[in-house]
mmCIF file of C-alpha atoms in Angstrom:
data_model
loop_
_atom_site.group_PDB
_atom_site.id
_atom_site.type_symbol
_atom_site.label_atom_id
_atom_site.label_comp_id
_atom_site.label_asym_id
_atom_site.label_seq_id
_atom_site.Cartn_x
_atom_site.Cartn_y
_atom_site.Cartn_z
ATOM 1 C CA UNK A 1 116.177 127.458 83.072
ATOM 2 C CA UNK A 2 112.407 128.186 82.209
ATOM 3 C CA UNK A 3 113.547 131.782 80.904
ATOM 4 C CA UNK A 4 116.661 130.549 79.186
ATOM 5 C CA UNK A 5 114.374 127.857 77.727
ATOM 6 C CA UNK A 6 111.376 130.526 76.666
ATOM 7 C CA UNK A 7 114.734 132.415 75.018
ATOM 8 C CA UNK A 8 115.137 129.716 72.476
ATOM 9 C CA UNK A 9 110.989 129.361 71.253
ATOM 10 C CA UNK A 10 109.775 127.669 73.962
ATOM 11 C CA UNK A 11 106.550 128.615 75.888
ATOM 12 C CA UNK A 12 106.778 126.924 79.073
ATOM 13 C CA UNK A 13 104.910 128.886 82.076
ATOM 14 C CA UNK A 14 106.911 130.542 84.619
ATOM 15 C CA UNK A 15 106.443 128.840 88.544
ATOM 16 C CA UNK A 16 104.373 130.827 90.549
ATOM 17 C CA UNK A 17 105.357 133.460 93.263
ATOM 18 C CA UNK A 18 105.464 132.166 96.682
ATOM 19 C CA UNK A 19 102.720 132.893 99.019
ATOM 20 C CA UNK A 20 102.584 136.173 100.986
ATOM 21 C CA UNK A 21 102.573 135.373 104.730
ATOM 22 C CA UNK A 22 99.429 135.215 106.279
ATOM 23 C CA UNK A 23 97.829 138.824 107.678
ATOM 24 C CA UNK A 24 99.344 139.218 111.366
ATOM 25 C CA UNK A 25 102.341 136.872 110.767
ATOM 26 C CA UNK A 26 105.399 138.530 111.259
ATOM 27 C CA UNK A 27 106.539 138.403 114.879
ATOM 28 C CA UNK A 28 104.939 135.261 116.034
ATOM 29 C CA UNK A 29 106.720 132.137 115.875
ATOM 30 C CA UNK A 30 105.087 129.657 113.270
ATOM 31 C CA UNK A 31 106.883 126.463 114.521
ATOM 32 C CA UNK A 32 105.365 126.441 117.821
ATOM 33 C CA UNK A 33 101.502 126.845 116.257
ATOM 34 C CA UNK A 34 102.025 123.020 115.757
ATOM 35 C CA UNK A 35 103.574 122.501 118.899
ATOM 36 C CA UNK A 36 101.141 120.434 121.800
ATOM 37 C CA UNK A 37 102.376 122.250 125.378
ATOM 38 C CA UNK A 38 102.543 120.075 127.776
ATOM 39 C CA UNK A 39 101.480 122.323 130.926
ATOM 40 C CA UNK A 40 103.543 119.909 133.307
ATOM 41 C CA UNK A 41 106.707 120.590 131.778
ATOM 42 C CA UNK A 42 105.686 124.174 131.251
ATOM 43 C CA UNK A 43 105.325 124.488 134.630
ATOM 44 C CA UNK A 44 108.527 123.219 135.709
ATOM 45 C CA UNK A 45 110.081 125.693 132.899
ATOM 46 C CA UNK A 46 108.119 128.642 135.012
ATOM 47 C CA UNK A 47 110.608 128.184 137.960
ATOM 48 C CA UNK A 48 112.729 130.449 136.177
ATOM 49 C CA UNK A 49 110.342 133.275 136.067
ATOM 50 C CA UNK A 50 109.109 133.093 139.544
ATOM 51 C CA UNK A 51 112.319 135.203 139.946
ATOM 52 C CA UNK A 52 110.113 137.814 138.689
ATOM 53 C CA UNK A 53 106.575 136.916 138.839
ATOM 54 C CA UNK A 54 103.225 135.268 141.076
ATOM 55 C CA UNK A 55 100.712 132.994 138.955
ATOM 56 C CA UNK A 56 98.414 132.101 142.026
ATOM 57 C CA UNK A 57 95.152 133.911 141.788
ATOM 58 C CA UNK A 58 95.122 136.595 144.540
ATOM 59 C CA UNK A 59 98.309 136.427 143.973
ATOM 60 C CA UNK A 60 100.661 139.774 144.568
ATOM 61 C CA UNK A 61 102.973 141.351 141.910
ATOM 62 C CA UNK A 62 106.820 141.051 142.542
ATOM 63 C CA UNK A 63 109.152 142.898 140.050
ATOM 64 C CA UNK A 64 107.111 141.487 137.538
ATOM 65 C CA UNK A 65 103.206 141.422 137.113
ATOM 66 C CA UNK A 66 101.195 138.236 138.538
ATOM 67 C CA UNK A 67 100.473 135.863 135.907
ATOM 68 C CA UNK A 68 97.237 134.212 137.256
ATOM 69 C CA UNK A 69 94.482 134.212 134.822
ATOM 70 C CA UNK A 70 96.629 136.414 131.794
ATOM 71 C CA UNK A 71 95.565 134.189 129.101
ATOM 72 C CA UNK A 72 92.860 135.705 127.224
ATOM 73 C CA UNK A 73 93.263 138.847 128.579
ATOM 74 C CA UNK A 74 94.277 142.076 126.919
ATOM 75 C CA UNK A 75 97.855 142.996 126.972
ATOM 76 C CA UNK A 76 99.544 145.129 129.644
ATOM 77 C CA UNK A 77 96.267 145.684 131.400
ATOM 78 C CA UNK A 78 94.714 144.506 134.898
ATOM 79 C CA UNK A 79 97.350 142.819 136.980
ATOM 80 C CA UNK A 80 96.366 145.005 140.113
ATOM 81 C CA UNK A 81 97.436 148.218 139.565
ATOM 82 C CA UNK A 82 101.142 146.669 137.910
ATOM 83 C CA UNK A 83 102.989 149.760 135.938
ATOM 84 C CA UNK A 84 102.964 148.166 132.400
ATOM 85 C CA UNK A 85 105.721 149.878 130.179
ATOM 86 C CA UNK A 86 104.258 152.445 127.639
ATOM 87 C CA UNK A 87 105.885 150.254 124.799
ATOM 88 C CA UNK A 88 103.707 147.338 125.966
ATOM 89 C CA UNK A 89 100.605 149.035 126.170
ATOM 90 C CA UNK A 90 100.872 149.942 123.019
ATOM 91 C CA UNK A 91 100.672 147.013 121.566
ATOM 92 C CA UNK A 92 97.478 146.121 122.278
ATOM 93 C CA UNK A 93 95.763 142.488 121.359
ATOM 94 C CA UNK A 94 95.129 139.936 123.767
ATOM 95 C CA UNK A 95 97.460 137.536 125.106
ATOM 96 C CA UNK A 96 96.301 134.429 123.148
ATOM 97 C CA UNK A 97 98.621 131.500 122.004
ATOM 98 C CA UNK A 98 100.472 133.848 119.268
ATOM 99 C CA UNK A 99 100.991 136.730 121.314
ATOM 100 C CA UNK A 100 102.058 135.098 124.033
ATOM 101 C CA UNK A 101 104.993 132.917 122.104
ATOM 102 C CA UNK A 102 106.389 135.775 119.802
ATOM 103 C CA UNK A 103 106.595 137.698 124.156
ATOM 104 C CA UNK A 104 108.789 134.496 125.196
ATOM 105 C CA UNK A 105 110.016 133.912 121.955
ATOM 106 C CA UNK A 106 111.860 137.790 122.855
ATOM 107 C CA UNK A 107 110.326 140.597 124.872
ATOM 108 C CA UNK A 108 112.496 143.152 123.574
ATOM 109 C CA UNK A 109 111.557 142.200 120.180
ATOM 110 C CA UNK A 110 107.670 141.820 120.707
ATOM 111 C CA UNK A 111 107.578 145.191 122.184
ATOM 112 C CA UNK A 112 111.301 147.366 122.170
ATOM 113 C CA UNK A 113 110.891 149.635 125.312
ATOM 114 C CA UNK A 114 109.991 146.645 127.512
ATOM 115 C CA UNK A 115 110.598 146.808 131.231
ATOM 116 C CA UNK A 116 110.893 142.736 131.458
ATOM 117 C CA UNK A 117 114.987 141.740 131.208
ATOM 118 C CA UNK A 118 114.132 137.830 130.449
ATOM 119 C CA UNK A 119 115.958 137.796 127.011
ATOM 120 C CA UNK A 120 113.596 135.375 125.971
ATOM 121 C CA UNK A 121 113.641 131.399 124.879
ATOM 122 C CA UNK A 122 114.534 129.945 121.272
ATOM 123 C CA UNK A 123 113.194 126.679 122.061
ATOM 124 C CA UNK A 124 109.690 126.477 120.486
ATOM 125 C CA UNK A 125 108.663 123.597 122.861
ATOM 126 C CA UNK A 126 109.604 125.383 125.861
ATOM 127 C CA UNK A 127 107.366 127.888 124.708
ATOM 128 C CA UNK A 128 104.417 125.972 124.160
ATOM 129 C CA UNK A 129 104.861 124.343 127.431
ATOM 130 C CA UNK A 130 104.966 127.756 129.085
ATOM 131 C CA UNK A 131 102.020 128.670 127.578
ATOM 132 C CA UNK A 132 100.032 125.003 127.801
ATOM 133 C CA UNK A 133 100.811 125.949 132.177
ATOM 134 C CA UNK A 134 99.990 129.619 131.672
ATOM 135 C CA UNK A 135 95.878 128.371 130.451
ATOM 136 C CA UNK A 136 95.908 126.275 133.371
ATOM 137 C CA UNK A 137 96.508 129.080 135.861
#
């Protein structure tokens, strides 16, 4: 309209360009930044991936690595002696609140080569529950 506007002798200013996404963005998840986990339901939610994996400190690994203490830790590291796929330790970073929910958000997306089969969760809320019970562990 502005343009067409402009055409005809106007002057009117054209709206700005929307802002670029933030540095670091793409992958993670915005909607769940905002999210409050609630470790309690988070916990329940983790029943699932017991299947799979410990999160008792001292805890051994099972097909997948034990969970105890991962947040704030650098990814695919540690875990006594677990055999991390290459694709996942090459992604570096640390397993903060980001990392972590663009990993449940979809493993195979976060890191394609991935040894974990969980396909992942589309429920934001879910997510930030898992993650509210993974800092409590």
């Amino acid at each position: 309209m502005i343009v067409y506007l402009n055409s005809q002798g106007s002057n009117l200013p054209l709206p700005a360009a929307p802002a670029a996404p933030a540095a670091g963005a793409e992958g993670a998840a915005p909607e769940t930044a905002a999210l409050v986990g609630d470790a309690a339901a988070g916990e329940k939610a983790f029943a699932k991936c017991k299947a799979c994996h410990t999160i008792d400190a001292g805890g051994a690994n099972g097909v997948g690595p034990n969970l105890a203490g991962i947040y704030g830790e650098a990814v695919a590291t540690g875990r006594g002696g677990f055999a991390f796929s290459d694709a996942l330790k090459a992604k570096g970073g640390t397993w903060d609140d980001a990392t972590l929910d663009a990993w449940l958000a979809k493993p195979s997306a976060f890191a394609a080569g991935t040894k974990m089969s969980y396909a992942g969760s589309s429920n934001p809320q879910e997510r930030a529950n898992l993650i509210a019970y993974m800092k409590t562990k």
